[in-house]
mmCIF file of C-alpha atoms and ligand atoms in Angstrom:
data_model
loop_
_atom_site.group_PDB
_atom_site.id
_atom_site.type_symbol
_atom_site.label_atom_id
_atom_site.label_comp_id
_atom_site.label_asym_id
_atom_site.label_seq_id
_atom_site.Cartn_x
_atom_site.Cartn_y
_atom_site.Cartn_z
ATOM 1 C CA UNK A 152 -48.621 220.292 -9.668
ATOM 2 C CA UNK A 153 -51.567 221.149 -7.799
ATOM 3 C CA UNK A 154 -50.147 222.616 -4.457
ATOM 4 C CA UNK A 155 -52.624 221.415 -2.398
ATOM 5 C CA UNK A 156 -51.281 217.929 -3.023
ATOM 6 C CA UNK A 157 -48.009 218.464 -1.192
ATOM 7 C CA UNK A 158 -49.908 218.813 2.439
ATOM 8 C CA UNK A 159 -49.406 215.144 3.581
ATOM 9 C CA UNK A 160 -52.282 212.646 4.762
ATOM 10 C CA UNK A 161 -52.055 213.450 8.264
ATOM 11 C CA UNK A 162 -52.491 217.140 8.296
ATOM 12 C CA UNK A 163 -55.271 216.651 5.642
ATOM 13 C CA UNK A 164 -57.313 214.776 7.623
ATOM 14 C CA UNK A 165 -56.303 217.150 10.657
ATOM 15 C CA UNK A 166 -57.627 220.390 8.780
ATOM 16 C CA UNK A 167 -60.331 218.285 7.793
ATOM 17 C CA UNK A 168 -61.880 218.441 10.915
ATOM 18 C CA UNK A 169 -61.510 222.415 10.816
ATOM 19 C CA UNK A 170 -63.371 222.283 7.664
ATOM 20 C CA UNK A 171 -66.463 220.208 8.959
ATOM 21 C CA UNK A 172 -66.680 223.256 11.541
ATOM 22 C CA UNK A 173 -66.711 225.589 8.914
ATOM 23 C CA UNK A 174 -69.236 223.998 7.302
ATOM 24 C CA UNK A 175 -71.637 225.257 10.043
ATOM 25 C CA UNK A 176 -69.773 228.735 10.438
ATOM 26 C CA UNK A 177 -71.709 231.401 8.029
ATOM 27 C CA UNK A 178 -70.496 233.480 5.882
ATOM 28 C CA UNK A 179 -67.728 231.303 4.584
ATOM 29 C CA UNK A 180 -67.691 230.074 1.258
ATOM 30 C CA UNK A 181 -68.201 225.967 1.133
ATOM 31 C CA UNK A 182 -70.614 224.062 0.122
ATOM 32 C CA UNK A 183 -70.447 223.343 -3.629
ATOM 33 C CA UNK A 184 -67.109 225.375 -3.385
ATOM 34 C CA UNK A 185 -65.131 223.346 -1.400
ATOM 35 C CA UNK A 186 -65.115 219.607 -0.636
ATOM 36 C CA UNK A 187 -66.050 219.213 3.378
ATOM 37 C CA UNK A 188 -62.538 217.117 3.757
ATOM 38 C CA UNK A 189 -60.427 219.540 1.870
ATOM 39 C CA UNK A 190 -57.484 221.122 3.888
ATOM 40 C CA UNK A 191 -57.344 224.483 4.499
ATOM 41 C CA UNK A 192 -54.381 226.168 2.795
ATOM 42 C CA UNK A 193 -52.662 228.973 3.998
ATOM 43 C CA UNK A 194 -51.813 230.709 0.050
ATOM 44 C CA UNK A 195 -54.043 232.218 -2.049
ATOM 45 C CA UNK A 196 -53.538 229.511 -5.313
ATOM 46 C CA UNK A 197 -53.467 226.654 -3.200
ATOM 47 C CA UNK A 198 -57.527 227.757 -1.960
ATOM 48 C CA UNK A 199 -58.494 228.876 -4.777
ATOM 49 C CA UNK A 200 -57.713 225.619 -6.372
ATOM 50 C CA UNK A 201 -59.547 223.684 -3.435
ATOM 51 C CA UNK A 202 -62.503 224.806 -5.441
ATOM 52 C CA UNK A 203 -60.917 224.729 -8.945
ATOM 53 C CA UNK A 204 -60.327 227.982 -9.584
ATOM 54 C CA UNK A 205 -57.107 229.653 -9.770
ATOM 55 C CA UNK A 206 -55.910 232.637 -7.838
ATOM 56 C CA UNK A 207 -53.636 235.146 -10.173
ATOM 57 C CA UNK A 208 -51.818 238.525 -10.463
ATOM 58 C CA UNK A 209 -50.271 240.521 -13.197
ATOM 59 C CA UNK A 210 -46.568 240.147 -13.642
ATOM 60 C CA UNK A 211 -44.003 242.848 -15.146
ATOM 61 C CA UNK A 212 -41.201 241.458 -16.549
ATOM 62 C CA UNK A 213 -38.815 243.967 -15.616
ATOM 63 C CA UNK A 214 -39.447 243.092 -11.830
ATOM 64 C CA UNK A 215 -38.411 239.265 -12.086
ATOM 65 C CA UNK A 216 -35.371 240.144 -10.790
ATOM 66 C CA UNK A 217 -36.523 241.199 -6.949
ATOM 67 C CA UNK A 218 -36.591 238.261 -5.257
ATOM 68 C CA UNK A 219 -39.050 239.238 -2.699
ATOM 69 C CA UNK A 220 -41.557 240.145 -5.472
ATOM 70 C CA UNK A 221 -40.855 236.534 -6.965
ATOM 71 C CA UNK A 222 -40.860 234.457 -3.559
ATOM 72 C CA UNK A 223 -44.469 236.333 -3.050
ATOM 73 C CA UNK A 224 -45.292 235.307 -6.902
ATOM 74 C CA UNK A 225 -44.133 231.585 -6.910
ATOM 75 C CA UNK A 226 -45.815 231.156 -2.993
ATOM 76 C CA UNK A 227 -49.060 233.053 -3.387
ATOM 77 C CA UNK A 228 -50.102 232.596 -7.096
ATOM 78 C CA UNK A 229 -50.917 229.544 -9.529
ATOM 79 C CA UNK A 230 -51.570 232.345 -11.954
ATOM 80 C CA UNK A 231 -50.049 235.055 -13.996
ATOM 81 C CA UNK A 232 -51.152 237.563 -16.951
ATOM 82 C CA UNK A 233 -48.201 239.689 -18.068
ATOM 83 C CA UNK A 234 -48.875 243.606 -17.102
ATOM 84 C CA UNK A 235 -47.606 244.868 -20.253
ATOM 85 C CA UNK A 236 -45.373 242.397 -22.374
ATOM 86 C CA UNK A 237 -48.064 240.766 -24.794
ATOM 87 C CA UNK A 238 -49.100 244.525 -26.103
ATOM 88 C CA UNK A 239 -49.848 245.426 -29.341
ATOM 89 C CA UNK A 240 -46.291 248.521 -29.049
ATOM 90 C CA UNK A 241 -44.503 245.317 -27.017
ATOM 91 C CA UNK A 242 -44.632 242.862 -29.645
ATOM 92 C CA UNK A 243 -45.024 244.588 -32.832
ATOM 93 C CA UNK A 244 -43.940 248.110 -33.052
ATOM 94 C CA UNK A 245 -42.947 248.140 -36.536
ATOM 95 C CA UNK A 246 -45.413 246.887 -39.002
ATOM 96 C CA UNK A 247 -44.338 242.941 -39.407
ATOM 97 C CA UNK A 248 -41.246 243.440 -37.034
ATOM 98 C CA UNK A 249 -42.238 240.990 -33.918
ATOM 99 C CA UNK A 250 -40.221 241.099 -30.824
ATOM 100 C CA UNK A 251 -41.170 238.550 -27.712
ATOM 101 C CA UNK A 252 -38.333 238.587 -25.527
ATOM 102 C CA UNK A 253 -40.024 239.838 -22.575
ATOM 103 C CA UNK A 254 -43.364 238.181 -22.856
ATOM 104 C CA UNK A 255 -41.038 234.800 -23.517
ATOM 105 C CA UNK A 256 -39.492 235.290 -20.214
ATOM 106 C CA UNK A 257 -43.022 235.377 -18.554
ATOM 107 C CA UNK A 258 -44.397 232.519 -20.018
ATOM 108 C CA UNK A 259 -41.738 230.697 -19.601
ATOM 109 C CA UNK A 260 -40.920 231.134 -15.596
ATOM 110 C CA UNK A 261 -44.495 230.241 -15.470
ATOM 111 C CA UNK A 262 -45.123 227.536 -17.595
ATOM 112 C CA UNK A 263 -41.726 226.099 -15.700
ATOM 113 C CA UNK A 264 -43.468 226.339 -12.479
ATOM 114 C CA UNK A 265 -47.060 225.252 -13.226
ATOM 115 C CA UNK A 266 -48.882 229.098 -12.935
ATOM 116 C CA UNK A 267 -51.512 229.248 -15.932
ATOM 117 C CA UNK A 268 -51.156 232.303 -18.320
ATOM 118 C CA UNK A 269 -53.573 234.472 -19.426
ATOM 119 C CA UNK A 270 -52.853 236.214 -22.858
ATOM 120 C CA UNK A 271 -53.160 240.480 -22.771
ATOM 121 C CA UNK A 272 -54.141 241.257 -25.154
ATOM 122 C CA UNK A 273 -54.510 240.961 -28.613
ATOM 123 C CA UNK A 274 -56.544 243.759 -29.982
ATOM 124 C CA UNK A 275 -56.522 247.516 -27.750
ATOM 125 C CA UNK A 276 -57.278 250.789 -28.976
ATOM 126 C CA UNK A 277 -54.510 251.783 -26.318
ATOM 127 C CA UNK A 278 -50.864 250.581 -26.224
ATOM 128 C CA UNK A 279 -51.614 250.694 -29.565
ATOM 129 C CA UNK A 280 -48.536 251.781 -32.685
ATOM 130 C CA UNK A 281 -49.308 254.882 -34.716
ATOM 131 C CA UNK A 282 -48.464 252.854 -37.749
ATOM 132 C CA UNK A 283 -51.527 250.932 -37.338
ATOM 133 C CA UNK A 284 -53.702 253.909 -36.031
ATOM 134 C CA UNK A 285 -52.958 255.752 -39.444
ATOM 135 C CA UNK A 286 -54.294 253.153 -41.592
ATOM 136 C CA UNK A 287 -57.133 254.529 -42.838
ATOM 137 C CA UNK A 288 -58.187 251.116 -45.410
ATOM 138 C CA UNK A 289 -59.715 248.797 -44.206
ATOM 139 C CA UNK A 290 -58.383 245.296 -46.432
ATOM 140 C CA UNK A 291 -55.053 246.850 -44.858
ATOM 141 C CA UNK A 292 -56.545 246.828 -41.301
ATOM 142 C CA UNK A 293 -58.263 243.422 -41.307
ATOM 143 C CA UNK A 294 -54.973 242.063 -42.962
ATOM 144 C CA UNK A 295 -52.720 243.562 -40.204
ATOM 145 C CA UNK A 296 -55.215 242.968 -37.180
ATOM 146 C CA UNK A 297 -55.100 238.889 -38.493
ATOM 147 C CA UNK A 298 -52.041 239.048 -38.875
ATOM 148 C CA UNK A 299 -51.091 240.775 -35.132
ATOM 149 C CA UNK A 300 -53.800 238.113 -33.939
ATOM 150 C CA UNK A 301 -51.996 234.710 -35.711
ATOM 151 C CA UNK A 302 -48.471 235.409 -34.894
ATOM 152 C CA UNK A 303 -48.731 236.563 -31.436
ATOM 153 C CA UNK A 304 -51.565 233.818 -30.455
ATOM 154 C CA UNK A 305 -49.384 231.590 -32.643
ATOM 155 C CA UNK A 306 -46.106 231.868 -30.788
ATOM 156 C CA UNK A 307 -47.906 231.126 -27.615
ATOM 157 C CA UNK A 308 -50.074 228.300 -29.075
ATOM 158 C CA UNK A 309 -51.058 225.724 -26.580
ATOM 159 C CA UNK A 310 -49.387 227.660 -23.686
ATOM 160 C CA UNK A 311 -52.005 229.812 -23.059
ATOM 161 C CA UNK A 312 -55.229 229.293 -20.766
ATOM 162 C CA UNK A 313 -57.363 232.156 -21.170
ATOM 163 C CA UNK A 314 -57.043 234.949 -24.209
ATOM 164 C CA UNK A 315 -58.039 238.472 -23.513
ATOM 165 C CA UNK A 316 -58.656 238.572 -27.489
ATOM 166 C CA UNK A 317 -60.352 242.382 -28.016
ATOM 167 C CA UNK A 318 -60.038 244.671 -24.216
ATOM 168 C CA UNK A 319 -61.823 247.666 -23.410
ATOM 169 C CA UNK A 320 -64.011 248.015 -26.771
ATOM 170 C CA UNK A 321 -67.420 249.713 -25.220
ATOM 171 C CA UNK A 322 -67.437 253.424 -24.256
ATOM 172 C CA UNK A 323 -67.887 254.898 -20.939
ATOM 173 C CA UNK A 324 -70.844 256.535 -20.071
ATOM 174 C CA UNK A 325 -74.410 256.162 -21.455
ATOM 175 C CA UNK A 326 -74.345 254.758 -24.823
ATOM 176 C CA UNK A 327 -73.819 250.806 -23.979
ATOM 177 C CA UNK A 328 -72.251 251.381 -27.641
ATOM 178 C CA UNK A 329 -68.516 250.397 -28.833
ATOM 179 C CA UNK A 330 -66.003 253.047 -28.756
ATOM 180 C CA UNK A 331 -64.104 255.216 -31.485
ATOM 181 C CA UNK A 332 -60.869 253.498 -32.408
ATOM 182 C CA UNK A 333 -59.291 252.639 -35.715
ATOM 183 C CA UNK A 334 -60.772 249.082 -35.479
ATOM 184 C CA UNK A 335 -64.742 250.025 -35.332
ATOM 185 C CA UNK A 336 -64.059 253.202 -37.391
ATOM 186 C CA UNK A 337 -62.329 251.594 -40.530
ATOM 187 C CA UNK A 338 -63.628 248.128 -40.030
ATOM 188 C CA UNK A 339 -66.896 248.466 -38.169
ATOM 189 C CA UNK A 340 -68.493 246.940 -34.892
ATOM 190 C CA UNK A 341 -67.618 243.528 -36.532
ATOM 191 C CA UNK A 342 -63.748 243.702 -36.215
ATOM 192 C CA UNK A 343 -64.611 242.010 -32.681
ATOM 193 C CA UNK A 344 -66.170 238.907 -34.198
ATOM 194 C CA UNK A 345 -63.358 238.728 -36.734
ATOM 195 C CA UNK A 346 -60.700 238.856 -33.807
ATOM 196 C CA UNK A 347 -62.527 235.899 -32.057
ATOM 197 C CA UNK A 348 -62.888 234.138 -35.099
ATOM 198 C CA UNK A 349 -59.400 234.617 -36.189
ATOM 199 C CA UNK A 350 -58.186 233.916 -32.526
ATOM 200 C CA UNK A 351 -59.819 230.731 -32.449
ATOM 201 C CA UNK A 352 -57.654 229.522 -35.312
ATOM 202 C CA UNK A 353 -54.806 230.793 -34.016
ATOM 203 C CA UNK A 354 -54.965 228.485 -30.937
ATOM 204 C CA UNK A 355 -57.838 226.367 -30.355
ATOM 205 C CA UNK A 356 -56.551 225.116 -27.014
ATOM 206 C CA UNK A 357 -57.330 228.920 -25.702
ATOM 207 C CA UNK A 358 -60.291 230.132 -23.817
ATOM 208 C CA UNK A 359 -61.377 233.135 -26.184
ATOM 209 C CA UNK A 360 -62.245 235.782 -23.988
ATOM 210 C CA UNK A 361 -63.713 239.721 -24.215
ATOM 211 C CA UNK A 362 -61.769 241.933 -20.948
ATOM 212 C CA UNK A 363 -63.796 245.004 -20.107
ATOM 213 C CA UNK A 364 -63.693 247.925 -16.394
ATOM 214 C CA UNK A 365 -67.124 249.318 -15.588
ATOM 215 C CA UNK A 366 -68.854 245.924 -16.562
ATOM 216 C CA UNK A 367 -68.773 245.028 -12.978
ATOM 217 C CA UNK A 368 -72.365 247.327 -12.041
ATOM 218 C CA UNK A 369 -75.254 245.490 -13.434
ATOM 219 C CA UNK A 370 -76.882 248.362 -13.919
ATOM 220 C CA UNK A 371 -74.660 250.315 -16.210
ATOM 221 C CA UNK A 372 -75.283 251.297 -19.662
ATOM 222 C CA UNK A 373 -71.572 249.614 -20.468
ATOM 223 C CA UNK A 374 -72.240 246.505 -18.909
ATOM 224 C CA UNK A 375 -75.510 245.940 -20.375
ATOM 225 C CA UNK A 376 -73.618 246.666 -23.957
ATOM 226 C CA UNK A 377 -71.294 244.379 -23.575
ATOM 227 C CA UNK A 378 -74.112 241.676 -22.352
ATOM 228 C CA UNK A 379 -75.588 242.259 -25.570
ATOM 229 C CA UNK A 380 -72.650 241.624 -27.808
ATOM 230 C CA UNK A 381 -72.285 238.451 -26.127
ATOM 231 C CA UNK A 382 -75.644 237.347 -26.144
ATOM 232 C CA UNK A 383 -75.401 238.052 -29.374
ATOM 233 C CA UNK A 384 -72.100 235.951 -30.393
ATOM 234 C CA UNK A 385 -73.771 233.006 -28.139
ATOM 235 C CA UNK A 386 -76.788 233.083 -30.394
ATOM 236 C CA UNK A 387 -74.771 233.326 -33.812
ATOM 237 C CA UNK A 388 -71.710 230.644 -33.064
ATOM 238 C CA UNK A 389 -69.315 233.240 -32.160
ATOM 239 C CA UNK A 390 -66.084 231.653 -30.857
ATOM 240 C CA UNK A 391 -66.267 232.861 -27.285
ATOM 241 C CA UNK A 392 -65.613 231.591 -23.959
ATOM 242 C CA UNK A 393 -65.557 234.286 -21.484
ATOM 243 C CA UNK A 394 -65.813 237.433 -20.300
ATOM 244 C CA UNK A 395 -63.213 238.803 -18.250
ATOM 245 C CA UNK A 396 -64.409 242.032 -15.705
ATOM 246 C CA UNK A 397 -61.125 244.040 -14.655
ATOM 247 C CA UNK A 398 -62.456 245.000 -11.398
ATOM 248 C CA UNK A 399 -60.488 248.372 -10.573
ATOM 249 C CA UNK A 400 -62.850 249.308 -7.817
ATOM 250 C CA UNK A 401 -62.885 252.402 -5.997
ATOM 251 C CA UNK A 402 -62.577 252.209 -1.870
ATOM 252 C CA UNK A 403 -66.096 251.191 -1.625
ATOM 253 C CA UNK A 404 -65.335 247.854 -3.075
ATOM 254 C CA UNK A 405 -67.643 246.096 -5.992
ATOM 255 C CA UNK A 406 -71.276 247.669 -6.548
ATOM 256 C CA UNK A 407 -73.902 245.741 -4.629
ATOM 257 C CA UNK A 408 -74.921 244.297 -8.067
ATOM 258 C CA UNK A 409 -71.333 242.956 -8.750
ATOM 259 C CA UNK A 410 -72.928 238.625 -8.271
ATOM 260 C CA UNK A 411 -75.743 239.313 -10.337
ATOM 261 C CA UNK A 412 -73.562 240.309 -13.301
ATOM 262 C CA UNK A 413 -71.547 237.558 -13.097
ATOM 263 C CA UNK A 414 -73.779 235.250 -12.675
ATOM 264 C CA UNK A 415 -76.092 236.600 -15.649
ATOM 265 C CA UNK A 416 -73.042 236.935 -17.628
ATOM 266 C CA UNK A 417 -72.545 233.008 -16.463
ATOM 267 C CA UNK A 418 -75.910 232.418 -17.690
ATOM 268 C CA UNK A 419 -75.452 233.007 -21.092
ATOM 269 C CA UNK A 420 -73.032 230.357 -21.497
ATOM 270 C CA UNK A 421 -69.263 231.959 -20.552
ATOM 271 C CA UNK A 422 -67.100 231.533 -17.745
ATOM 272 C CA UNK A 423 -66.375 235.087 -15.774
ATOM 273 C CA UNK A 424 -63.095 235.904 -14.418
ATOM 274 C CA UNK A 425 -61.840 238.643 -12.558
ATOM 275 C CA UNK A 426 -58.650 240.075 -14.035
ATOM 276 C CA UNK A 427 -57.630 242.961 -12.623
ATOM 277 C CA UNK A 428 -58.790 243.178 -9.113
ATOM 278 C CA UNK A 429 -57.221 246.315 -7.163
ATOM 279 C CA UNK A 430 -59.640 248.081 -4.678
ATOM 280 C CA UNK A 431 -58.446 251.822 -3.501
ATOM 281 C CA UNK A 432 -56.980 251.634 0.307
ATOM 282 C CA UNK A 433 -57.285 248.144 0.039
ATOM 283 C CA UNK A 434 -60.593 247.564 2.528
ATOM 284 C CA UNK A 435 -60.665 244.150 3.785
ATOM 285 C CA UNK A 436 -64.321 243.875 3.440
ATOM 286 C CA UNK A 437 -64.387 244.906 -0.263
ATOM 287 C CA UNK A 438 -61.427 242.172 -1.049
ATOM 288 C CA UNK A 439 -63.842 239.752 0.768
ATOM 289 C CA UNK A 440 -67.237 241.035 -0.897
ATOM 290 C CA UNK A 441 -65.398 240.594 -4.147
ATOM 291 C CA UNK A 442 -64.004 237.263 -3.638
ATOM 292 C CA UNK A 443 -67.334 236.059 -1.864
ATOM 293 C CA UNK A 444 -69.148 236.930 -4.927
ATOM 294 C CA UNK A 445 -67.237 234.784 -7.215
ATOM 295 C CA UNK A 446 -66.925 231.947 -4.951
ATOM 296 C CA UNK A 447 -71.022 232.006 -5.161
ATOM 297 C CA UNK A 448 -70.766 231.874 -9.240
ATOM 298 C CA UNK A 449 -69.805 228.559 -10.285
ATOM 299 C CA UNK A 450 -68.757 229.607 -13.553
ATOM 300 C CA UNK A 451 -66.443 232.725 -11.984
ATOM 301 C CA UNK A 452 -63.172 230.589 -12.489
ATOM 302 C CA UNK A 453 -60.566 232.444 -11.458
ATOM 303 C CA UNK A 454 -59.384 236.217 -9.964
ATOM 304 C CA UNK A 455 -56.099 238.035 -10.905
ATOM 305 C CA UNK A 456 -55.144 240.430 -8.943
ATOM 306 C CA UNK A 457 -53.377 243.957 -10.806
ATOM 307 C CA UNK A 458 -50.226 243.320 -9.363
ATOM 308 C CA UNK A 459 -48.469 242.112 -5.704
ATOM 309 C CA UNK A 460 -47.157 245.226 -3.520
ATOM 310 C CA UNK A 461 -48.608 248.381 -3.481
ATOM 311 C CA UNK A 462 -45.052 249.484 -5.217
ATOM 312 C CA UNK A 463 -46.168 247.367 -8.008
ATOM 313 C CA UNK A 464 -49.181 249.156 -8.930
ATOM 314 C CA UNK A 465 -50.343 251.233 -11.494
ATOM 315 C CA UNK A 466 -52.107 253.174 -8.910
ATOM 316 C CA UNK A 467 -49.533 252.886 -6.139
ATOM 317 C CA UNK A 468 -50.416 256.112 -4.445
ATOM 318 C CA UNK A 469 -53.919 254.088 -3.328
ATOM 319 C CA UNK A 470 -51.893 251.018 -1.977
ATOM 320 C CA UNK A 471 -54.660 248.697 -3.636
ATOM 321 C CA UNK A 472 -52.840 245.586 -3.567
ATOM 322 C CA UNK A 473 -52.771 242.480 -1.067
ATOM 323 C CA UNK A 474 -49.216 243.272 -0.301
ATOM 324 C CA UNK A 475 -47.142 246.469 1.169
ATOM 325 C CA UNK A 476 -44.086 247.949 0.132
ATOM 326 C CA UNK A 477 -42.043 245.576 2.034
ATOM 327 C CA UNK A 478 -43.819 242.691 0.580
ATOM 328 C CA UNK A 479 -45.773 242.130 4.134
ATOM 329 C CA UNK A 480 -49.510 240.738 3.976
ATOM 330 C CA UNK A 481 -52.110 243.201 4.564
ATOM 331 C CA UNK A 482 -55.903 242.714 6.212
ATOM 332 C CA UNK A 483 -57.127 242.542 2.438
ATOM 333 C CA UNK A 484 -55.041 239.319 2.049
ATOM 334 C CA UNK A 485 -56.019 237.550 4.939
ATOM 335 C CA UNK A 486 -59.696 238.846 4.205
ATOM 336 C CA UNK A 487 -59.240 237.552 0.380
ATOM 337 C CA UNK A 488 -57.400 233.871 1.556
ATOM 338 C CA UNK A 489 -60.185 232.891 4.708
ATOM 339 C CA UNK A 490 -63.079 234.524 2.183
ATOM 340 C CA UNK A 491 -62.226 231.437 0.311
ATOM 341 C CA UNK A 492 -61.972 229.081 3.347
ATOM 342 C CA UNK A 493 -58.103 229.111 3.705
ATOM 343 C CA UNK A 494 -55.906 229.692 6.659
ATOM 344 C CA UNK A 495 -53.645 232.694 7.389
HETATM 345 O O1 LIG B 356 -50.783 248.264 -15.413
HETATM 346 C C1 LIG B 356 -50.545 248.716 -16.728
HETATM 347 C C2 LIG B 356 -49.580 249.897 -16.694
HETATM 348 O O2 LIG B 356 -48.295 249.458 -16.304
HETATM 349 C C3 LIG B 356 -49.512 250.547 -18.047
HETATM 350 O O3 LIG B 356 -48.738 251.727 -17.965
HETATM 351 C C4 LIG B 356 -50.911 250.863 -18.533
HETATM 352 C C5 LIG B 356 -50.876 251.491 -19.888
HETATM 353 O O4 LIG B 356 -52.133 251.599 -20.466
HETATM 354 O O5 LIG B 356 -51.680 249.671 -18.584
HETATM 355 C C6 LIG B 356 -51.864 249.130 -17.321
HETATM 356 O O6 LIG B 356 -52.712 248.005 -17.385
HETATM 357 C C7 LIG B 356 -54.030 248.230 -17.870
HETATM 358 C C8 LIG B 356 -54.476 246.971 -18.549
HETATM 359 O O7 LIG B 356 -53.563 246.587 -19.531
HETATM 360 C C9 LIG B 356 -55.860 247.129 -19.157
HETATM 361 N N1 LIG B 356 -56.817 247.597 -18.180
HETATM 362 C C10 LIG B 356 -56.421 248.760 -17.406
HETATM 363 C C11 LIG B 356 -55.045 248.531 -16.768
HETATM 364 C C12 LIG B 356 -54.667 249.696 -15.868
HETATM 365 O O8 LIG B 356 -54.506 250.860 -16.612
#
């Protein structure tokens, strides 16, 4: 259920008048975003789906037992990607040999409470088993990739509302050209069309989508790689819906370009999402700089952020997250929830 619907007539039309004000106030985010009646909300899901998006964060099974980190989850978030669980060395670390009990357990406390999942991921070069980095033939490869692809997208079939099919494929630095991995090297550059493809069959119901960092600067060499490939899939039928930007941003927040590559991602025909969002120190005016600029992207759908409390994240000695240690809200979160018109 769509929390927004359990605020009851009266306040509505209460915070409605707050909203009208804001309507005048510049610099937050309305207008085609947010109906001028809508009542503020005071979590992060609940605004974000005032405008239909959703507002997310990764989830690691192993913490599901806290019950501060899940009273933050279930209030805060109408979204949830699991951290680590749907991984190529989580689910099958011997060839054929598929284990889900972890990733199970996410999608099931979500689906249970109404929090979309997104799927992460299907085909990495990290996380990745040596069993399938030493095959060296490639009828074995494209056999065991489809395979990987159909049981794991399979299991979750229906369940799932956005698929991070192929992640981090380009390389870094000045090529704009795919990687080194065992998929491009023994199957070449089109083992990414063939995961889509085989994805799509897999479950139909799933947004298809390619998860990339250092895609958010329009100006990079990576960025402008990737916006090729998917040009390029738009053009040819390619089964894909979106592109997903990971969003790891140093303290300076997103480059000053960040809007204009999601929008001309946008423009090619995908929805963008940001999946990954931590900023270093946490700054409250990158949180709002990023959240601003997909609020102004109509086709920027949703944000996940990398995890709640700073404990929680992979780069916990830069407290990047929305949340402290002690599961308190920080400046970022209040900058990220009235960025998108809601209340404190
Ligand atoms: O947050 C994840 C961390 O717990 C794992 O140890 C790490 C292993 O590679 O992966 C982290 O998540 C990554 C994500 O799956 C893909 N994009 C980069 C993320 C941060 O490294």
């Amino acid at each position: 259920m769509n929390p927004s619907k359990r605020l009851g007539r009266r306040r509505a039309s209460v915070l409605g008048l707050a909203a009208v004000v804001s309507l005048v106030t510049p610099g937050i985010a309305n207008g085609a975003d947010r109906a001028p009646d809508a009542p503020r909300a005071s979590t992060l899901g609940a605004q974000a789906a005032q405008s239909g998006r959703y507002f997310g964060t990764a989830v690691a099974a192993g913490r599901l037992g806290d019950g501060q980190y899940t009273g933050i989850l279930d209030r805060e978030f109408n979204q949830v990607t699991p951290e680590n669980e749907m991984k190529w060395d989580a689910t099958e670390r011997n060839r054929g040999q598929f284990t889900f009990g972890s990733a199970d357990q996410i999608v099931n406390r979500a689906t249970a409470r109404g929090q979309k999942v997104r799927g992460h991921t299907l085909v990495w070069h990290s996380q990745l088993p040596d069993w399938v980095k030493a095959i060296r033939d490639a009828n074995t490869l494209r056999s065991v990739m489809n395979n990987h692809i159909n049981t794991v997208a399979g299991r979750y079939k229906g369940r799932i509302h956005s698929w991070d099919v192929v992640n981090e494929a380009f390389a870094d630095g000045g090529s704009g050209q795919m990687r080194s991995s065992v998929f491009r090297d023994v199957l070449g550059t089109g083992f990414i069309e063939e995961a889509f493809r085989t994805a799509r069959s897999a479950d139909p119901s799933a947004k298809l989508c390619y998860n990339d960092y250092s895609i958010e600067d329009w100006n990079s060499a990576k960025t402008q790689g990737v916006y090729r490939m998917v040009r390029d899939f738009k053009a040819r039928g390619v089964p894909i819906d979106c592109v997903g930007l990971q969003s790891h941003f140093g303290a300076g927040g997103p480059p000053g370009s960040f809007q204009t590559t999601l929008s001309s991602f946008a423009a090619l025909g995908v929805d963008v999402q940001i999946t990954e969002l931590d900023i270093a120190q946490a700054p409250a005016n990158g949180y709002a700089n990023t959240v601003r600029a997909c609020l102004n992207v109509a086709r920027c759908t949703g944000i996940t952020v990398w995890g709640i409390r700073d404990s929680d994240s992979w780069r916990s000695g830069e407290n990047p997250l929305l949340f402290d240690r002690g599961g308190n809200k920080k400046q970022a979160y209040r900058s990220a929830l009235t960025t998108m018109g809601g209340t404190p």
